[in-house]
């Protein structure tokens, strides 16, 4: 009996020792999990007449520059009228920069630098907007194409996505020219006209044109895609400036079931619609696995040290807690999109009459592909999950973009510029994975430094506004964006 008790004490003692060792390791790694935010920057004062700048911006929202899948249906006149407005409104830009109209409706400006040996910079935005959903016009607080300024906001389709980038860049360049600035390196302003439908005639053509003339590549590219998120990052109460370093790919898969029709009074065990519904159900029940690496892992390396104690401990010790963290991240749709390929059935069609068995049924599934996977690998996994020869799977898509280095001098300059124009000691700057698509993907072969960011503040209520009802941007955020691009162009001289 004594020997057994002694043995138990030894075992419990060993367990206690191991627990203490584990606790010591966890604590040690958490203490060493230090902030990578860098030091504070002296604020740079940049004068912007916020009211006048907002009025100029608001006027562009009155032009219904809606891009559509069928280019023949696009209102080209609205784009050309916007071009004319920009020419009149920014005279210094148009008298000092070379302007080229690309594919009839896109714009490319060239601001020649003093030193042609330096690699150029590309600042991007897009002129087109998505349509207003028919029947929702009366749900808007202000008319979607009214260009109204009210309650401290600029209201209208394109306020957030993405005429704000275009106008903030033009405001900044106009002011820099007025102040006598001439950039050391050439600056390109690239404004596509069809980003919302893939950018195939706008950004793609501009990128190909620049690729032909710049074999040494570009210093960096900056497009839309990130913002200053207020209260959107778990474990952090303050603002987080999220700068996109990569974007997910995407594939549009069509699921099709064909078979005999007939009268609904004599149905088979499974109709074509039933077979298709089962396939969709299997896809929704067997989601792609979560993987915390790449751009998402880099983001948590930047924001983890700024979190509260418990999440900080977990991110400092992913060697132990990674499976638990991944399971927690997929419980929220916003964070789930950053750590796995997502699956969304978006369209379905089949049948012509209630008493007629459909001869075919089709559905469209949209998948956003995590870096590390490909269109081919995702499509093959979909076929394996469905596992039904009666369901034909076909489609096209694009692979994810490469991941740009968040430790590069270009990224650090973007972060430094933010701290120079935004006086907020609580501001956290972090790389992140853009879960949607941007025109920046066409430039990944031209530079290792392709980033996506606009310093507009957004909160949870703004997430649905960009392509939804009551799109708006605060007058303050627009002025901050102008200041940001002004200082960024100046800082790019020393990159």
PDB file of C-alpha atoms in Angstrom, residues 30 39 110 150 188 196 198 307 379 406 443 452 460:
ATOM      1  CA  UNK A  30       3.717  35.239 -24.441  1.00  0.00           C
ATOM      2  CA  UNK A  39       7.610  53.696 -33.042  1.00  0.00           C
ATOM      3  CA  UNK A 110       1.556  59.659 -65.999  1.00  0.00           C
ATOM      4  CA  UNK A 150     -25.664  65.331 -45.039  1.00  0.00           C
ATOM      5  CA  UNK A 188       1.055  56.396 -62.501  1.00  0.00           C
ATOM      6  CA  UNK A 196     -16.922  45.415 -60.660  1.00  0.00           C
ATOM      7  CA  UNK A 198     -13.610  41.664 -63.483  1.00  0.00           C
ATOM      8  CA  UNK A 307      -4.847  41.828 -27.918  1.00  0.00           C
ATOM      9  CA  UNK A 379     -12.806  22.109 -58.455  1.00  0.00           C
ATOM     10  CA  UNK A 406       4.607  42.831 -44.925  1.00  0.00           C
ATOM     11  CA  UNK A 443      -0.225  43.858 -61.325  1.00  0.00           C
ATOM     12  CA  UNK A 452      -4.652  47.201 -51.085  1.00  0.00           C
ATOM     13  CA  UNK A 460     -19.849  46.830 -38.534  1.00  0.00           C
TER      14      UNK A 460
END
